[in-house]
CSV table of C-alpha atoms in Angstrom, one decimal:
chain,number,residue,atom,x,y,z
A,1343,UNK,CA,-17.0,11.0,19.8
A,1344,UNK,CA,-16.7,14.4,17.6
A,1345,UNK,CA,-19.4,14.6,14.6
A,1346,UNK,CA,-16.4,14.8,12.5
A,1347,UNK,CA,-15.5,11.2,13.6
A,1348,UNK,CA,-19.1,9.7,13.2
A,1349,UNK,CA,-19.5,11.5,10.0
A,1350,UNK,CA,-16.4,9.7,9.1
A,1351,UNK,CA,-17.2,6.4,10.5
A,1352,UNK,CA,-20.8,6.6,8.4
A,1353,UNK,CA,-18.2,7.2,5.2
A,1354,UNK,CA,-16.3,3.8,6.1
A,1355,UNK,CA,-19.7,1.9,6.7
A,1356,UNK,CA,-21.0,3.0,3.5
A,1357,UNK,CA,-17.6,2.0,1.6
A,1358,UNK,CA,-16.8,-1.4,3.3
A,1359,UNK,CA,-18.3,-4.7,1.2
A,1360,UNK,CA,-20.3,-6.2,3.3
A,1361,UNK,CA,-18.9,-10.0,4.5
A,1362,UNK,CA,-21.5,-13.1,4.4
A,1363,UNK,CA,-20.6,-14.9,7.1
A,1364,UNK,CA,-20.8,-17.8,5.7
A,1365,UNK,CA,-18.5,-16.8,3.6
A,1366,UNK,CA,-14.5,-19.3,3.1
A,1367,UNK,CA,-11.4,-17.9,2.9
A,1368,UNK,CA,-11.9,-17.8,-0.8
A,1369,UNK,CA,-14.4,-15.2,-0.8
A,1370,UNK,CA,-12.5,-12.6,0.7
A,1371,UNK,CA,-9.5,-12.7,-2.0
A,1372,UNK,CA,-5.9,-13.8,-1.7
A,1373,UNK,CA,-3.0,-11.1,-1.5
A,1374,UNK,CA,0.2,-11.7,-2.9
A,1375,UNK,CA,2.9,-9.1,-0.7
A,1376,UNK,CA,6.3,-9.0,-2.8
A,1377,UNK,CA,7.9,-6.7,0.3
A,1378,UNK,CA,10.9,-6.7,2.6
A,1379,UNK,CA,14.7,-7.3,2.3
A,1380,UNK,CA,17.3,-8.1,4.9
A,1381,UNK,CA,17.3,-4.3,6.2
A,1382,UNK,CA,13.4,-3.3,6.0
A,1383,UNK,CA,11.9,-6.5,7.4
A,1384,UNK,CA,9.5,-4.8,9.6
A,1385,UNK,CA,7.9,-3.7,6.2
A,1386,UNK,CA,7.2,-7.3,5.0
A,1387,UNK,CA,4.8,-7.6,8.4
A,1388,UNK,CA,3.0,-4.1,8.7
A,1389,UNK,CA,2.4,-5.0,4.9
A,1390,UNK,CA,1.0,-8.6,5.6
A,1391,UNK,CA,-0.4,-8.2,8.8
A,1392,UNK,CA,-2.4,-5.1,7.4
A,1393,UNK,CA,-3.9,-6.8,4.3
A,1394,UNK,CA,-4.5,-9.9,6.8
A,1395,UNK,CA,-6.4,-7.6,9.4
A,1396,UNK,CA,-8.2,-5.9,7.1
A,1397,UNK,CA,-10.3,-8.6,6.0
A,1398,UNK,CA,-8.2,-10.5,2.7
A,1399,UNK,CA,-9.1,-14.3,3.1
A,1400,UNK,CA,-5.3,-15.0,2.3
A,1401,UNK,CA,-2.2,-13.5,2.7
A,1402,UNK,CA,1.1,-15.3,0.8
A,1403,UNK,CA,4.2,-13.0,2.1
A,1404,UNK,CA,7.2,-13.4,-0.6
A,1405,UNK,CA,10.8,-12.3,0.9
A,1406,UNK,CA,14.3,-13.1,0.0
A,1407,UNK,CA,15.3,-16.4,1.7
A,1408,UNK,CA,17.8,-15.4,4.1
A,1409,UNK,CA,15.3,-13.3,6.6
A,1410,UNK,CA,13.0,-16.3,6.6
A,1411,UNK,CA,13.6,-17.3,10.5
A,1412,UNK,CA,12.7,-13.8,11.6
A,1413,UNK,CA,9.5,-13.7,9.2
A,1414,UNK,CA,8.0,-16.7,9.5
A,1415,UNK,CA,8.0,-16.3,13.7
A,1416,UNK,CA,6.0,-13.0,13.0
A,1417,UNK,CA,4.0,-14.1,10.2
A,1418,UNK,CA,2.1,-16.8,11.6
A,1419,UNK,CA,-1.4,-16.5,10.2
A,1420,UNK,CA,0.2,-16.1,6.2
A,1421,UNK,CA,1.8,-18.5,3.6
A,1422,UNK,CA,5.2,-17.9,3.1
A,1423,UNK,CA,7.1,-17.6,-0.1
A,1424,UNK,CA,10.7,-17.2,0.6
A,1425,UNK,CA,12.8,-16.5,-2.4
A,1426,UNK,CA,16.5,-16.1,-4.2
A,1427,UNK,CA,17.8,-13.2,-2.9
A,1428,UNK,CA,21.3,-11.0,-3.5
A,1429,UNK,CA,24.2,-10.2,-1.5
A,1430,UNK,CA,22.3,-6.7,-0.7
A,1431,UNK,CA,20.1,-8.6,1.2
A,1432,UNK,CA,17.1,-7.9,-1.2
A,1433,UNK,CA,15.4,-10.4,-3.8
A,1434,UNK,CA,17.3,-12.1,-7.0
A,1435,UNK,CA,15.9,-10.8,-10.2
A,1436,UNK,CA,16.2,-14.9,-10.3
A,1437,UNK,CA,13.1,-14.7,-8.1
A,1438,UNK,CA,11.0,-14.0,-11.2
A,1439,UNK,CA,10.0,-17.0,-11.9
A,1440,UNK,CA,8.5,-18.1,-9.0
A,1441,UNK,CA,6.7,-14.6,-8.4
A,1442,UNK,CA,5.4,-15.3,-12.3
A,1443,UNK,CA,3.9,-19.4,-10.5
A,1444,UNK,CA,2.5,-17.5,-7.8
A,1445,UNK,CA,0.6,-14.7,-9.3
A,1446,UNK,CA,-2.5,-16.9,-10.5
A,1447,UNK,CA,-5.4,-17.0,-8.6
A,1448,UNK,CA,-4.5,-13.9,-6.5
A,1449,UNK,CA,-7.0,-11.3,-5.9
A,1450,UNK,CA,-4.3,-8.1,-5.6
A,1451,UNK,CA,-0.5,-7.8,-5.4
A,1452,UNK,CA,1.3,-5.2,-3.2
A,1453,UNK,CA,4.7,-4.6,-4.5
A,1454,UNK,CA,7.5,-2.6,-3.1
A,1455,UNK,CA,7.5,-2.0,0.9
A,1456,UNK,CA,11.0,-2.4,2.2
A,1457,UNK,CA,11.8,-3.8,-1.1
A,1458,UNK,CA,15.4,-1.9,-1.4
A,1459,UNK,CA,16.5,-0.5,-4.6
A,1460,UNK,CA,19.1,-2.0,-6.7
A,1461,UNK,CA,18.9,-3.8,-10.4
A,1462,UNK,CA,17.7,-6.7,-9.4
A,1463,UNK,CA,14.6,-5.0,-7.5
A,1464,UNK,CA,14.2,-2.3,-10.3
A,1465,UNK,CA,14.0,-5.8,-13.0
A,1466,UNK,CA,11.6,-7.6,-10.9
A,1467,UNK,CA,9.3,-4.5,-10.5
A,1468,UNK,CA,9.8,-3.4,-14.3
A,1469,UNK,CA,9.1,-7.0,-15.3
A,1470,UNK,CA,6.2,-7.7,-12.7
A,1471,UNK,CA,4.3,-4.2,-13.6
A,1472,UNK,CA,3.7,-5.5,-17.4
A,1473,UNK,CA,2.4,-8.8,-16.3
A,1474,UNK,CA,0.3,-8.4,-13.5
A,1475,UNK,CA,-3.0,-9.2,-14.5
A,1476,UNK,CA,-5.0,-8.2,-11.2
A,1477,UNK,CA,-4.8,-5.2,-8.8
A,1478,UNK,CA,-1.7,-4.0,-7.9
A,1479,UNK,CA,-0.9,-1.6,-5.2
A,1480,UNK,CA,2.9,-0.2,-5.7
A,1481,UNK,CA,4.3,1.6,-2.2
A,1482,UNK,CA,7.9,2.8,-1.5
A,1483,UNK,CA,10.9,1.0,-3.4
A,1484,UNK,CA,8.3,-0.2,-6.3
A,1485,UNK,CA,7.8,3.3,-7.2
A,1486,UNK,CA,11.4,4.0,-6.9
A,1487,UNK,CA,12.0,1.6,-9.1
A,1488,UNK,CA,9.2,2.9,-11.6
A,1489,UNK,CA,10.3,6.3,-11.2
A,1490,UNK,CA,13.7,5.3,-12.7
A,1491,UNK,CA,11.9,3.8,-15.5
A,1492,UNK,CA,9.5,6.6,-16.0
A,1493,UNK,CA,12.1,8.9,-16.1
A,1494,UNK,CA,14.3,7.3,-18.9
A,1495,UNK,CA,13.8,9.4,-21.6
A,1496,UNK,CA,13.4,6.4,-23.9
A,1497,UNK,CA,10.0,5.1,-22.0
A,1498,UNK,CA,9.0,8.2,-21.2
A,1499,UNK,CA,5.4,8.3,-19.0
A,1500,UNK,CA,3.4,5.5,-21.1
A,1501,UNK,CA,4.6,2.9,-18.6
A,1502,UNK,CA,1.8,3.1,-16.5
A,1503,UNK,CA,-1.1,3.2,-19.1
A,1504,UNK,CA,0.6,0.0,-20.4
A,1505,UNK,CA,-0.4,-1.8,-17.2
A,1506,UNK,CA,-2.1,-5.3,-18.1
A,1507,UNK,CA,-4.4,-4.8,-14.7
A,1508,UNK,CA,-7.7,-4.4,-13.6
A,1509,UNK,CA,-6.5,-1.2,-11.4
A,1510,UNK,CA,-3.1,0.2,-10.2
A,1511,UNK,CA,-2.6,2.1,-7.1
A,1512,UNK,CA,0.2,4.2,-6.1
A,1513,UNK,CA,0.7,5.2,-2.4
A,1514,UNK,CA,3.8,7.6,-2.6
A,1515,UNK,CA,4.8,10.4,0.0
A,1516,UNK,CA,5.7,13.7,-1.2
A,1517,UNK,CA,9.5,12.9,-2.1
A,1518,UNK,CA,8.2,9.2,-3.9
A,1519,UNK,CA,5.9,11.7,-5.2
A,1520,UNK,CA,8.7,14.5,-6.6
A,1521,UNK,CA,10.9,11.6,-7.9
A,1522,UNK,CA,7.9,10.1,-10.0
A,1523,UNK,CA,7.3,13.6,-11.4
A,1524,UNK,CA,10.1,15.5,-11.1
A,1525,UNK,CA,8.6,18.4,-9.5
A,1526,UNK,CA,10.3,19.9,-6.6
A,1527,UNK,CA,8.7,18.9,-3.0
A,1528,UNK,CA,7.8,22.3,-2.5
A,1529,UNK,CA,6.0,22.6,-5.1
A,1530,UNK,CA,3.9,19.6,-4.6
A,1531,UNK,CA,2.9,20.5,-1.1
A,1532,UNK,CA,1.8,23.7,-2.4
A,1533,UNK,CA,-1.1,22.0,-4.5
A,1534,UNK,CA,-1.4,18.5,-3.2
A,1535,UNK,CA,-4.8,17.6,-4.2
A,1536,UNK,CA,-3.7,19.5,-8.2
A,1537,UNK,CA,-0.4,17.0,-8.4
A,1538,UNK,CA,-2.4,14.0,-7.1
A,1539,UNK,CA,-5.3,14.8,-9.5
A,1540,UNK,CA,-2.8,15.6,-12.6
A,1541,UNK,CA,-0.7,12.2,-11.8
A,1542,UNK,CA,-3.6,10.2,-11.8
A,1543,UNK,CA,-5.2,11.5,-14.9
A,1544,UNK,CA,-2.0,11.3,-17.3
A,1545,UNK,CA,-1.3,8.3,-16.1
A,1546,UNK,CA,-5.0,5.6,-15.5
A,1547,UNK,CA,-4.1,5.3,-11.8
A,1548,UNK,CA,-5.2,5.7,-8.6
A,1549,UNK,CA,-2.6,8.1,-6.4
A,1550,UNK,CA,-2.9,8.1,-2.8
A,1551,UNK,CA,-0.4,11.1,-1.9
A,1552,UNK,CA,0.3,10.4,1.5
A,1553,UNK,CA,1.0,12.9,4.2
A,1554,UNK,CA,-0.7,15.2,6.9
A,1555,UNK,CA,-4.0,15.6,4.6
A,1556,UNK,CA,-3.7,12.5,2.3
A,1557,UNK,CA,-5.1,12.6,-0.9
A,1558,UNK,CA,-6.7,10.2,-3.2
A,1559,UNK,CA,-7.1,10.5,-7.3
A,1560,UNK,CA,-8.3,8.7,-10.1
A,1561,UNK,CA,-8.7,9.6,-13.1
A,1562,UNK,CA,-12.7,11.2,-14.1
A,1563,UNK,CA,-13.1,11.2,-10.2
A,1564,UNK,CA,-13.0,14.7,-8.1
A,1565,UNK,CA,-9.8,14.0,-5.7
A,1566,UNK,CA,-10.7,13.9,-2.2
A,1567,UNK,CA,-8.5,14.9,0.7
A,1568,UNK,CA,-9.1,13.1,4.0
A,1569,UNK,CA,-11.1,15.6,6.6
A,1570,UNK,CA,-9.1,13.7,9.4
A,1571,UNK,CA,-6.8,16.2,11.4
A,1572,UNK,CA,-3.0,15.6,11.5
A,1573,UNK,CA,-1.3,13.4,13.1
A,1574,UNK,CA,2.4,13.9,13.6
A,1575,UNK,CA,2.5,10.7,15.3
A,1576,UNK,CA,1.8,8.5,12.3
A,1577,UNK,CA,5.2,10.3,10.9
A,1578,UNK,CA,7.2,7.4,11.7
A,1579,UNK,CA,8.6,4.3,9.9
A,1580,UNK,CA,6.1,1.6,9.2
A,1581,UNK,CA,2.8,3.6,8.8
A,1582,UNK,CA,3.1,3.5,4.7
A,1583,UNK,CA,3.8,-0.1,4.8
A,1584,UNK,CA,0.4,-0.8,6.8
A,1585,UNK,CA,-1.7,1.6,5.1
A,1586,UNK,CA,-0.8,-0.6,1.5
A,1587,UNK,CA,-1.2,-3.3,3.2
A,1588,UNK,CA,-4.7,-2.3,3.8
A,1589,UNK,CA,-5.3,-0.7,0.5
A,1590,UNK,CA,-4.0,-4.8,-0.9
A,1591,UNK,CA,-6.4,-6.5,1.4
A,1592,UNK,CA,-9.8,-4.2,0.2
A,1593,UNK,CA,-9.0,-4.7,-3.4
A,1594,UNK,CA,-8.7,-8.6,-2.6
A,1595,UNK,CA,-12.0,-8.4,-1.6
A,1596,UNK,CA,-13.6,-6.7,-5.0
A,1597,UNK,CA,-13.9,-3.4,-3.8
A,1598,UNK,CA,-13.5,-0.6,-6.8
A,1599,UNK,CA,-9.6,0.8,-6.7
A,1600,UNK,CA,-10.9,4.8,-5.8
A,1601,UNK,CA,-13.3,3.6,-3.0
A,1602,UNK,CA,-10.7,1.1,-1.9
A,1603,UNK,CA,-8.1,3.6,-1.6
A,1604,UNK,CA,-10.2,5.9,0.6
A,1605,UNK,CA,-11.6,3.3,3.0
A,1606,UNK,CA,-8.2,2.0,3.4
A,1607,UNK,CA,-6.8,5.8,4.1
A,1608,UNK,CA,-9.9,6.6,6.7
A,1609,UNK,CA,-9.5,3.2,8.4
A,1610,UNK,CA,-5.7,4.1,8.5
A,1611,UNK,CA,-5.9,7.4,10.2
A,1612,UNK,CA,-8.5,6.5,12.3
A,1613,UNK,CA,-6.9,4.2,13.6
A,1614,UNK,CA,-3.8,6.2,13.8
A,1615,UNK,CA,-6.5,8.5,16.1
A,1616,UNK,CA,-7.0,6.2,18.5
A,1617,UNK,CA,-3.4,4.8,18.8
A,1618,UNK,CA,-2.4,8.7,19.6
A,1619,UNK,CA,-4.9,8.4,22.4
A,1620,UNK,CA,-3.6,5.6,24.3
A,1621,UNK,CA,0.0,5.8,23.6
A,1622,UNK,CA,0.4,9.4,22.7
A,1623,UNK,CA,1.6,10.5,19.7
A,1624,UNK,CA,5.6,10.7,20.7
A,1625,UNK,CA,5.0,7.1,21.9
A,1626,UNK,CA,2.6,5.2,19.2
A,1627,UNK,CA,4.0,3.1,16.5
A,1628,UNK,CA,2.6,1.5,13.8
A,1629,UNK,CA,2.1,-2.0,15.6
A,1630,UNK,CA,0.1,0.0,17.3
A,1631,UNK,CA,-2.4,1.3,14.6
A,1632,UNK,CA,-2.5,-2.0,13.9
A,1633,UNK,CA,-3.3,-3.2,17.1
A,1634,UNK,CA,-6.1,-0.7,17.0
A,1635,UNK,CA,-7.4,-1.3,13.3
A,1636,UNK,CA,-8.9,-5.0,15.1
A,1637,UNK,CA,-11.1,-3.6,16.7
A,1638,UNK,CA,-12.2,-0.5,14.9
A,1639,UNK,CA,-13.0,-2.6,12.5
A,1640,UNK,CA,-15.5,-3.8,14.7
A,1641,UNK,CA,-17.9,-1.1,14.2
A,1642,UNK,CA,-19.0,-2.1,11.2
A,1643,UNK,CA,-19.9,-5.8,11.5
C-alpha cells in the first residue's frame, strides 16, 4: 500500500465516530432516503444500501408505490415507505404528508437521487427543504429542483440560508453545479475549489463538488480537495447516488456536516480504488464500490 493510501486511511480513522459496541440500532441514527422513481430505481438502492453500509442504525427508503415489488426484493435490510406517485412514474406532491409523519425522530434525510424532475418533485423538495429540521443531504434531482427555485428572480439565493436544519449538504457535479449558479461548466472546472468555496459561503452549506478531484466547502472552513488520483471508472451511473448515501449515513451518526462530507468522499473513492483493482476500471460498477466499502470499512474497527 502507497503512503498516499495509508496517509489517507490515517485521515478516515481520525474522522470516523468511534461505535460502542454495545451500542442499538438507535445509537447509530436513522436515515430517511426520499430517492428513486419508476425510471432511476437503481438510485433508491445505491442510496440506501450506502447509508445502510456505512454504519446508520436505520435506513427507511421512501419511493413512489408503483416500483415497490422491484425495491423491496433489493432492499431487504431497510423499512420501506412506498408512496403516491404520478403518471411520470415519480412521487405525488400528495406524498407530502406522509414524508411530513415520517420525518420525526430521523437522524438525516437524503433527498433527490433518481428523484426525476417535474412539479410535483420540484413541490415536494421546495416544501421538504423549509421543514426539515435535521441534516439534510440534497444529491441530483433535489438540487435540480432547488436550482429552479434559486434561480426565480423572485427568491433569488436566500433559499438556502432559510434552511430550518442543523446542516445542509449539497453533492452536485459540475453541470448540477453550473445550473445552481449559473456559471458556465468551463468556468467551474477552471477553479473548482474557488466555486465550491464561494457556493458554500454565500449560501451556510456544505458543497461537495463532485468529480475527478472532488471538493468539499463550508463556510469559515479552508476547502479541501481530495488527494486521491482519478478514477475514470467511478464515471458511471450510480456512483453519486452511493456517495450521498454515505454522506446520509455519517450525519445519522452525529458526525459534524464538513467532516462528514470528507469521510464519506475518502471512503467513496477509496473504495472506488479497490473496485478498479479487481474489476478494472472499464468493468467496475457502483455495486461494486459498494461491495468493497464492507470491508474497507473494516480497517478501522
Amino acid at each position: 500500500m502507497s503512503t498516499l493510501h495509508e496517509e489517507i486511511l490515517t485521515k478516515i480513522r481520525l474522522l470516523l465516530p468511534k461505535r460502542d459496541p454495545c451500542g442499538n440500532k438507535g445509537d447509530f441514527g436513522h436515515v430517511l432516503s426520499i430517492c428513486g422513481c419508476e425510471r432511476y430505481q437503481g438510485a433508491a438502492v445505491l442510496a440506501a444500501l450506502g447509508a445502510v453500509h456505512c454504519g446508520a442504525g436505520l435506513v427507511t427508503a421512501a419511493f413512489p408505490r408503483r416500483i415497490y415489488a422491484p425495491l423491496a426484493a433489493k432492499l431487504t435490510v431497510t423499512p420501506l415507505l412506498p408512496l403516491p406517485g404520478n403518471r411520470q412514474g415519480t412521487l405525488h406532491v400528495s406524498a407530502l404528508p406522509a414524508l411530513r409523519e415520517a420525518l420525526p425522530g430521523k437522524a438525516s434525510v437524503l433527498l433527490g437521487c433518481g428523484l426525476g424532475l417535474n412539479a410535483d418533485t420540484i413541490e415536494i423538495a421546495h416544501t421538504l427543504l423549509g421543514e426539515i429540521a435535521c441534516p439534510l443531504v440534497l444529491d441530483a434531482d433535489g438540487i435540480n429542483a432547488l436550482a429552479s427555485f434559486i434561480n426565480d428572480a423572485a427568491q433569488h439565493m436566500h433559499v438556502l440560508k432559510a434552511f430550518p436544519g442543523s446542516a445542509l449538504v449539497l453533492t452536485p457535479h459540475p453541470g448540477e453545479m453550473a445550473r445552481l449558479t449559473g456559471l458556465p461548466i468551463a468556468e467551474i472546472q477552471r477553479n473548482r475549489e474557488c466555486a465550491a468555496q464561494r457556493f458554500a459561503e454565500e449560501h451556510g452549506c456544505v458543497l461537495v463538488l463532485k468529480g475527478a478531484h472532488t471538493v468539499v466547502a463550508a463556510p469559515g472552513r479552508e476547502a479541501v480537495t481530495s488527494p486521491l488520483p482519478p478514477n475514470d471508472g467511478m464515471a458511471k451511473g450510480g456512483s453519486g447516488d452511493l456517495l450521498a448515501g454515505m454522506a446520509a449515513s455519517l450525519l445519522a451518526q452525529g458526525m459534524e456536516a464538513f467532516d462528514a462530507a470528507q469521510c464519506a468522499v475518502l471512503l467513496h473513492g477509496f473504495a472506488g480504488i479497490l473496485a478498479q483493482e479487481k474489476h478494472s476500471r472499464r468493468g467496475m460498477t457502483a455495486l461494486d464500490c459498494l461491495d468493497e466499502l464492507k470491508g474497507l470499512l473494516s480497517l478501522f474497527e
